[in-house]
Amino acid sequence: MSVPPLLLAGGRLPGGAAPVDVLIVDGLVAEITAASGSSTGRAGRDRQLERIDLDGRFIVPGLWDNHVHFSQWAAVSRRLDVSAARSAAEAVALVGAAIGAGSAGGEVLVGFGFRDGLWPDEPTAATLDAVAGSRPVVLVSGDLHCCWLNSAALAHFGRDGHPTGVLREEDAFAVHRALDDVPAETIDAWALDAARAAAARGVVGIVDLEMAWNRSVWERRAAAGHDLLRVEFGVYPQHLERAIAEGLRTGDEVDEAGLLRVGPFKVITDGSLNTRTAYCFDEYPGLEGHADSRGLLTVPPDELRALLERATASGLVPAVHAIGDHANRLVLDAFETIGCTGSLEHAQLLALTDVPRFAALGVVASVQPEHAMDDRDVADRYWAGRTHRSFALRSLLEAGAQLALGSDAPVAPLDPWITMAAAVTRSRDGRPPWHPEQRIPATAALTASTRGAAVSIQVGAAADLAVTEADPLAADAATLRAMPVALTLLAGRPTHRAL
Ligand SMILES: [Zn+2]
């Protein structure tokens, strides 16, 4: 598809003061030159040239979110927001207010975003029953590892008689999959809205780790004209043999437009901090002596090694979820034993001796800095005495690890500026920074949010660009977090334009 050459006139590069003109030809950055300053310059010589005046705005590489659950993110905006609940009772009250009195039957009401790690009371099916009656209600936790159902929903999802209505890990994921099973046209319409919103934040690409056979989902969307984002889609163990049979290798292009690629092979080896299922060396305070007091290891080492061997032998690069320090140790061990590279997703709590192993093994630390802002209080409680080595982005960086930033949307918003601001400031809502020694420089945060491994755009590279109102390398915390984006280009084609 040919588009006319485009001149971005009078922009600035991050950290730079002198304006430049950027010429884009055939979707590539063709030239970066000192700004001519005249609208009759290059544009006057070539009538086919389209010109956008940037008036000193900043041009940065297009942004990537390296860890997204896209259909869930698209659906969350349609769900009841229960993230503000500070107790089970408050969550129940939010559900009650949404439903109104005397509800009978009806479609499943889905709420999202509760964080029960510090709640004083226990979530139960019975308390939801009291406000929801026979209307099925499912509340999904903010970290996705837990679902809280009322009795009608338990019956609806075949879990009749469950003692508490609180399902964790694989039991919860099974409910997610059922919830995500809405008509394709519906979820695709939501996905298009979500893609538009992402483009408006300067996003050009995502790694979609939705728990589904993502190839057919994204091929369907591409056929319907979705072309606002590059997508690398993940493959899960339940689809590994199918992926191999179809010859999918990480990095392969699977569509004509070149926007859709095979992403990593995703394995989840432990739970999460909020659910107290992240697999740790130490016991969780308050759970001492209980079964699973150190969290849950959902894929034991020999099973993990077998999966990684099978995947890597077939050209699929692993992306392995580990949150607790023991789970991280075991995943690094598996990478070392097999001798393959890949990414470690989350890496939230690390033994200090494991920090240098990322660089030594060539394992990317795929991290979600905003989780530290959501979870700082929970971490202070459940990882007390260990938080100096949690979300340790600076330590990883100084040890030579390659960082890749992401949101894990819907756990945090799909907005790389929120992600970068959390990494750079370790603070939110006016609170003092949490472990400020783990802040990373803005250059590192921006680099880890792009694919070019640089903060500046490069001649010869795809013209995946974002134009911002402020310099991301010099912006204060509030500006960085809410960075206004004036223009987003995907291979030279505007996917968002507000100038
Ligand atoms: Zn995730």
Short mmCIF file of N, CA and C in Angstrom, two decimals, residues 243-366:
data_model
loop_
_atom_site.label_atom_id
_atom_site.label_comp_id
_atom_site.label_asym_id
_atom_site.label_seq_id
_atom_site.Cartn_x
_atom_site.Cartn_y
_atom_site.Cartn_z
N ALA A 243 0.49 -24.82 17.47
CA ALA A 243 1.39 -23.80 16.92
C ALA A 243 2.53 -24.45 16.14
N ILE A 244 3.07 -25.54 16.71
CA ILE A 244 4.16 -26.23 16.04
C ILE A 244 3.66 -26.86 14.73
N ALA A 245 2.47 -27.46 14.82
CA ALA A 245 1.90 -28.10 13.62
C ALA A 245 1.66 -27.07 12.50
N GLU A 246 1.33 -25.84 12.90
CA GLU A 246 1.09 -24.79 11.90
C GLU A 246 2.39 -24.09 11.50
N GLY A 247 3.49 -24.54 12.08
CA GLY A 247 4.80 -23.99 11.69
C GLY A 247 5.06 -22.59 12.21
N LEU A 248 4.40 -22.19 13.29
CA LEU A 248 4.59 -20.84 13.80
C LEU A 248 5.92 -20.72 14.53
N ARG A 249 6.69 -19.73 14.18
CA ARG A 249 7.95 -19.44 14.85
C ARG A 249 7.93 -17.98 15.30
N THR A 250 8.42 -17.72 16.49
CA THR A 250 8.42 -16.36 17.02
C THR A 250 9.09 -15.40 16.03
N GLY A 251 8.41 -14.31 15.74
CA GLY A 251 8.94 -13.31 14.81
C GLY A 251 8.38 -13.44 13.41
N ASP A 252 7.81 -14.59 13.07
CA ASP A 252 7.24 -14.77 11.73
C ASP A 252 6.06 -13.81 11.51
N GLU A 253 6.02 -13.24 10.33
CA GLU A 253 4.86 -12.44 9.92
C GLU A 253 3.75 -13.37 9.47
N VAL A 254 2.52 -13.08 9.89
CA VAL A 254 1.45 -13.97 9.47
C VAL A 254 0.35 -13.25 8.68
N ASP A 255 0.54 -11.97 8.36
CA ASP A 255 -0.47 -11.29 7.54
C ASP A 255 0.22 -10.52 6.43
N GLU A 256 -0.57 -10.15 5.44
CA GLU A 256 0.00 -9.46 4.29
C GLU A 256 0.48 -8.06 4.62
N ALA A 257 -0.24 -7.38 5.51
CA ALA A 257 0.13 -6.00 5.84
C ALA A 257 1.40 -5.93 6.68
N GLY A 258 1.84 -7.06 7.20
CA GLY A 258 3.05 -7.07 8.00
C GLY A 258 2.88 -6.50 9.40
N LEU A 259 1.64 -6.47 9.88
CA LEU A 259 1.39 -5.94 11.22
C LEU A 259 1.30 -7.04 12.28
N LEU A 260 1.09 -8.26 11.83
CA LEU A 260 0.80 -9.36 12.74
C LEU A 260 1.95 -10.37 12.73
N ARG A 261 2.50 -10.61 13.93
CA ARG A 261 3.62 -11.55 14.03
C ARG A 261 3.38 -12.55 15.14
N VAL A 262 4.05 -13.69 15.01
CA VAL A 262 4.04 -14.67 16.08
C VAL A 262 4.89 -14.12 17.23
N GLY A 263 4.32 -14.09 18.42
CA GLY A 263 5.03 -13.62 19.60
C GLY A 263 5.65 -14.78 20.36
N PRO A 264 5.76 -14.64 21.66
CA PRO A 264 6.45 -15.66 22.46
C PRO A 264 5.55 -16.82 22.87
N PHE A 265 6.20 -17.83 23.42
CA PHE A 265 5.52 -18.98 24.04
C PHE A 265 5.40 -18.69 25.53
N LYS A 266 4.17 -18.50 26.01
CA LYS A 266 3.95 -18.02 27.38
C LYS A 266 3.63 -19.17 28.32
N VAL A 267 4.38 -19.22 29.41
CA VAL A 267 4.11 -20.20 30.47
C VAL A 267 3.97 -19.45 31.78
N ILE A 268 2.97 -19.79 32.57
CA ILE A 268 2.75 -19.16 33.89
C ILE A 268 3.17 -20.16 34.96
N THR A 269 4.20 -19.81 35.74
CA THR A 269 4.73 -20.80 36.69
C THR A 269 4.30 -20.57 38.13
N ASP A 270 3.81 -19.38 38.45
CA ASP A 270 3.32 -19.18 39.82
C ASP A 270 2.15 -18.21 39.80
N GLY A 271 1.71 -17.77 40.98
CA GLY A 271 0.53 -16.93 41.07
C GLY A 271 0.89 -15.46 41.12
N SER A 272 0.30 -14.74 42.07
CA SER A 272 0.53 -13.30 42.14
C SER A 272 0.65 -12.88 43.60
N LEU A 273 1.13 -11.65 43.79
CA LEU A 273 1.31 -11.13 45.15
C LEU A 273 -0.02 -10.92 45.85
N ASN A 274 -0.96 -10.22 45.18
CA ASN A 274 -2.24 -9.92 45.83
C ASN A 274 -2.97 -11.17 46.28
N THR A 275 -2.89 -12.20 45.48
CA THR A 275 -3.58 -13.45 45.78
C THR A 275 -2.74 -14.30 46.74
N ARG A 276 -1.55 -13.80 47.07
CA ARG A 276 -0.59 -14.51 47.94
C ARG A 276 -0.28 -15.90 47.40
N THR A 277 -0.20 -15.97 46.07
CA THR A 277 0.14 -17.23 45.42
C THR A 277 1.48 -17.14 44.68
N ALA A 278 2.11 -15.94 44.66
CA ALA A 278 3.45 -15.84 44.10
C ALA A 278 4.36 -16.76 44.93
N TYR A 279 5.18 -17.56 44.25
CA TYR A 279 5.92 -18.63 44.92
C TYR A 279 7.25 -18.11 45.46
N CYS A 280 7.35 -18.10 46.79
CA CYS A 280 8.47 -17.42 47.46
C CYS A 280 9.30 -18.40 48.29
N PHE A 281 10.53 -17.97 48.59
CA PHE A 281 11.37 -18.76 49.51
C PHE A 281 10.81 -18.68 50.93
N ASP A 282 10.28 -17.52 51.30
CA ASP A 282 9.78 -17.31 52.67
C ASP A 282 8.26 -17.45 52.71
N GLU A 283 7.76 -17.70 53.90
CA GLU A 283 6.31 -17.80 54.07
C GLU A 283 5.67 -16.42 54.06
N TYR A 284 4.42 -16.35 53.64
CA TYR A 284 3.66 -15.11 53.74
C TYR A 284 3.28 -14.89 55.21
N PRO A 285 3.50 -13.67 55.71
CA PRO A 285 3.09 -13.41 57.09
C PRO A 285 1.59 -13.70 57.25
N GLY A 286 1.25 -14.42 58.29
CA GLY A 286 -0.16 -14.75 58.51
C GLY A 286 -0.53 -16.11 57.96
N LEU A 287 0.28 -16.66 57.07
CA LEU A 287 -0.03 -17.98 56.51
C LEU A 287 0.93 -19.04 57.03
N GLU A 288 1.77 -18.68 58.02
CA GLU A 288 2.80 -19.61 58.50
C GLU A 288 2.20 -20.95 58.88
N GLY A 289 2.83 -21.98 58.38
CA GLY A 289 2.41 -23.33 58.74
C GLY A 289 1.27 -23.88 57.90
N HIS A 290 0.59 -23.00 57.14
CA HIS A 290 -0.49 -23.49 56.28
C HIS A 290 0.09 -24.14 55.02
N ALA A 291 -0.73 -24.99 54.39
CA ALA A 291 -0.36 -25.47 53.07
C ALA A 291 -0.25 -24.25 52.16
N ASP A 292 0.65 -24.27 51.22
CA ASP A 292 0.83 -23.17 50.27
C ASP A 292 1.19 -21.86 50.97
N SER A 293 1.83 -21.93 52.14
CA SER A 293 2.19 -20.70 52.84
C SER A 293 3.27 -19.92 52.11
N ARG A 294 3.95 -20.56 51.16
CA ARG A 294 4.96 -19.86 50.36
C ARG A 294 4.46 -19.57 48.95
N GLY A 295 3.17 -19.73 48.73
CA GLY A 295 2.61 -19.49 47.40
C GLY A 295 2.45 -20.78 46.62
N LEU A 296 2.15 -20.65 45.35
CA LEU A 296 1.84 -21.81 44.51
C LEU A 296 2.79 -21.87 43.33
N LEU A 297 3.44 -23.02 43.20
CA LEU A 297 4.21 -23.27 41.98
C LEU A 297 3.29 -24.08 41.06
N THR A 298 2.83 -23.46 39.96
CA THR A 298 1.83 -24.13 39.14
C THR A 298 2.45 -24.99 38.05
N VAL A 299 3.72 -24.72 37.71
CA VAL A 299 4.42 -25.58 36.75
C VAL A 299 5.76 -25.96 37.37
N PRO A 300 5.92 -27.23 37.79
CA PRO A 300 7.17 -27.64 38.44
C PRO A 300 8.34 -27.65 37.44
N PRO A 301 9.59 -27.63 37.97
CA PRO A 301 10.76 -27.44 37.11
C PRO A 301 10.88 -28.44 35.96
N ASP A 302 10.62 -29.72 36.19
CA ASP A 302 10.82 -30.66 35.08
C ASP A 302 9.78 -30.45 33.98
N GLU A 303 8.57 -30.10 34.38
CA GLU A 303 7.54 -29.81 33.39
C GLU A 303 7.90 -28.54 32.61
N LEU A 304 8.43 -27.53 33.33
CA LEU A 304 8.83 -26.29 32.67
C LEU A 304 9.94 -26.56 31.66
N ARG A 305 10.94 -27.33 32.07
CA ARG A 305 12.05 -27.62 31.16
C ARG A 305 11.55 -28.32 29.91
N ALA A 306 10.64 -29.29 30.09
CA ALA A 306 10.12 -30.03 28.94
C ALA A 306 9.38 -29.09 27.98
N LEU A 307 8.58 -28.19 28.55
CA LEU A 307 7.84 -27.24 27.71
C LEU A 307 8.80 -26.33 26.95
N LEU A 308 9.80 -25.79 27.66
CA LEU A 308 10.72 -24.86 27.01
C LEU A 308 11.56 -25.55 25.94
N GLU A 309 11.96 -26.81 26.22
CA GLU A 309 12.73 -27.55 25.23
C GLU A 309 11.92 -27.76 23.96
N ARG A 310 10.68 -28.17 24.15
CA ARG A 310 9.80 -28.43 23.00
C ARG A 310 9.59 -27.14 22.19
N ALA A 311 9.32 -26.04 22.89
CA ALA A 311 9.03 -24.78 22.21
C ALA A 311 10.26 -24.24 21.49
N THR A 312 11.39 -24.19 22.20
CA THR A 312 12.58 -23.57 21.58
C THR A 312 13.09 -24.40 20.42
N ALA A 313 12.95 -25.73 20.51
CA ALA A 313 13.38 -26.57 19.40
C ALA A 313 12.55 -26.28 18.15
N SER A 314 11.36 -25.70 18.34
CA SER A 314 10.47 -25.40 17.21
C SER A 314 10.48 -23.91 16.86
N GLY A 315 11.40 -23.16 17.45
CA GLY A 315 11.53 -21.76 17.06
C GLY A 315 10.63 -20.81 17.82
N LEU A 316 10.04 -21.28 18.90
CA LEU A 316 9.20 -20.39 19.72
C LEU A 316 10.00 -19.92 20.93
N VAL A 317 10.10 -18.61 21.10
CA VAL A 317 10.91 -18.03 22.18
C VAL A 317 10.06 -17.91 23.44
N PRO A 318 10.54 -18.43 24.57
CA PRO A 318 9.71 -18.43 25.78
C PRO A 318 9.57 -17.06 26.45
N ALA A 319 8.39 -16.84 27.01
CA ALA A 319 8.13 -15.71 27.92
C ALA A 319 7.49 -16.35 29.15
N VAL A 320 8.24 -16.38 30.24
CA VAL A 320 7.79 -17.17 31.39
C VAL A 320 7.43 -16.25 32.56
N HIS A 321 6.21 -16.43 33.04
CA HIS A 321 5.70 -15.64 34.17
C HIS A 321 6.26 -16.17 35.48
N ALA A 322 6.92 -15.30 36.24
CA ALA A 322 7.33 -15.64 37.61
C ALA A 322 7.28 -14.36 38.43
N ILE A 323 6.66 -14.44 39.59
CA ILE A 323 6.52 -13.26 40.44
C ILE A 323 7.30 -13.43 41.76
N GLY A 324 7.13 -14.55 42.44
CA GLY A 324 7.86 -14.78 43.68
C GLY A 324 9.33 -15.08 43.43
N ASP A 325 10.17 -14.86 44.45
CA ASP A 325 11.61 -15.04 44.24
C ASP A 325 12.00 -16.49 43.94
N HIS A 326 11.28 -17.44 44.55
CA HIS A 326 11.62 -18.85 44.28
C HIS A 326 11.22 -19.23 42.85
N ALA A 327 10.05 -18.75 42.41
CA ALA A 327 9.63 -19.02 41.03
C ALA A 327 10.62 -18.41 40.04
N ASN A 328 11.09 -17.18 40.32
CA ASN A 328 12.07 -16.56 39.44
C ASN A 328 13.36 -17.38 39.37
N ARG A 329 13.81 -17.87 40.55
CA ARG A 329 15.02 -18.71 40.57
C ARG A 329 14.86 -19.91 39.66
N LEU A 330 13.70 -20.58 39.76
CA LEU A 330 13.49 -21.81 39.00
C LEU A 330 13.41 -21.54 37.50
N VAL A 331 12.83 -20.40 37.13
CA VAL A 331 12.74 -20.06 35.71
C VAL A 331 14.13 -19.75 35.15
N LEU A 332 14.91 -18.97 35.90
CA LEU A 332 16.29 -18.69 35.45
C LEU A 332 17.08 -19.98 35.34
N ASP A 333 16.89 -20.88 36.30
CA ASP A 333 17.56 -22.19 36.23
C ASP A 333 17.18 -22.93 34.93
N ALA A 334 15.90 -22.86 34.58
CA ALA A 334 15.44 -23.56 33.38
C ALA A 334 16.08 -22.95 32.13
N PHE A 335 16.11 -21.60 32.07
CA PHE A 335 16.76 -20.94 30.93
C PHE A 335 18.23 -21.37 30.85
N GLU A 336 18.88 -21.43 32.02
CA GLU A 336 20.31 -21.78 32.05
C GLU A 336 20.53 -23.22 31.61
N THR A 337 19.70 -24.13 32.10
CA THR A 337 19.86 -25.55 31.77
C THR A 337 19.68 -25.79 30.27
N ILE A 338 18.66 -25.14 29.71
CA ILE A 338 18.36 -25.37 28.30
C ILE A 338 19.28 -24.55 27.41
N GLY A 339 19.77 -23.44 27.92
CA GLY A 339 20.66 -22.60 27.12
C GLY A 339 19.92 -21.74 26.12
N CYS A 340 18.66 -21.46 26.39
CA CYS A 340 17.90 -20.61 25.48
C CYS A 340 17.70 -19.23 26.10
N THR A 341 17.40 -18.25 25.25
CA THR A 341 17.04 -16.92 25.75
C THR A 341 15.52 -16.80 25.72
N GLY A 342 15.05 -15.64 26.15
CA GLY A 342 13.62 -15.41 26.20
C GLY A 342 13.38 -14.27 27.17
N SER A 343 12.17 -14.21 27.69
CA SER A 343 11.89 -13.16 28.67
C SER A 343 11.31 -13.78 29.93
N LEU A 344 11.58 -13.09 31.04
CA LEU A 344 10.97 -13.46 32.29
C LEU A 344 9.92 -12.37 32.57
N GLU A 345 8.66 -12.77 32.57
CA GLU A 345 7.57 -11.81 32.73
C GLU A 345 7.33 -11.55 34.21
N HIS A 346 7.36 -10.30 34.59
CA HIS A 346 7.09 -9.76 35.94
C HIS A 346 8.35 -9.62 36.80
N ALA A 347 9.04 -10.74 37.12
CA ALA A 347 10.28 -10.66 37.91
C ALA A 347 10.11 -9.73 39.11
N GLN A 348 8.99 -9.87 39.82
CA GLN A 348 8.67 -8.88 40.86
C GLN A 348 9.54 -8.99 42.11
N LEU A 349 9.82 -10.21 42.55
CA LEU A 349 10.65 -10.37 43.75
C LEU A 349 11.82 -11.26 43.37
N LEU A 350 13.04 -10.76 43.60
CA LEU A 350 14.22 -11.49 43.16
C LEU A 350 15.18 -11.67 44.33
N ALA A 351 15.77 -12.87 44.42
CA ALA A 351 16.92 -13.05 45.30
C ALA A 351 18.05 -12.20 44.72
N LEU A 352 18.82 -11.54 45.58
CA LEU A 352 19.86 -10.64 45.08
C LEU A 352 20.84 -11.36 44.16
N THR A 353 21.10 -12.64 44.45
CA THR A 353 22.06 -13.37 43.62
C THR A 353 21.50 -13.69 42.24
N ASP A 354 20.18 -13.55 42.06
CA ASP A 354 19.59 -13.82 40.75
C ASP A 354 19.58 -12.60 39.85
N VAL A 355 19.76 -11.41 40.42
CA VAL A 355 19.69 -10.19 39.61
C VAL A 355 20.69 -10.19 38.45
N PRO A 356 21.97 -10.56 38.68
CA PRO A 356 22.93 -10.53 37.55
C PRO A 356 22.69 -11.63 36.52
N ARG A 357 21.87 -12.62 36.85
CA ARG A 357 21.71 -13.75 35.94
C ARG A 357 20.93 -13.37 34.67
N PHE A 358 20.10 -12.33 34.76
CA PHE A 358 19.34 -11.92 33.56
C PHE A 358 20.30 -11.57 32.43
N ALA A 359 21.27 -10.68 32.74
CA ALA A 359 22.23 -10.27 31.71
C ALA A 359 23.09 -11.46 31.29
N ALA A 360 23.54 -12.24 32.28
CA ALA A 360 24.44 -13.35 31.97
C ALA A 360 23.77 -14.36 31.05
N LEU A 361 22.47 -14.58 31.23
CA LEU A 361 21.76 -15.58 30.43
C LEU A 361 21.10 -14.98 29.19
N GLY A 362 21.12 -13.65 29.07
CA GLY A 362 20.43 -13.02 27.96
C GLY A 362 18.93 -13.10 28.07
N VAL A 363 18.44 -13.12 29.30
CA VAL A 363 16.98 -13.17 29.53
C VAL A 363 16.47 -11.76 29.77
N VAL A 364 15.50 -11.35 28.97
CA VAL A 364 14.92 -10.01 29.09
C VAL A 364 14.05 -9.96 30.35
N ALA A 365 14.19 -8.88 31.11
CA ALA A 365 13.30 -8.66 32.27
C ALA A 365 12.11 -7.84 31.78
N SER A 366 10.98 -8.53 31.59
CA SER A 366 9.76 -7.89 31.09
C SER A 366 8.92 -7.49 32.30
#
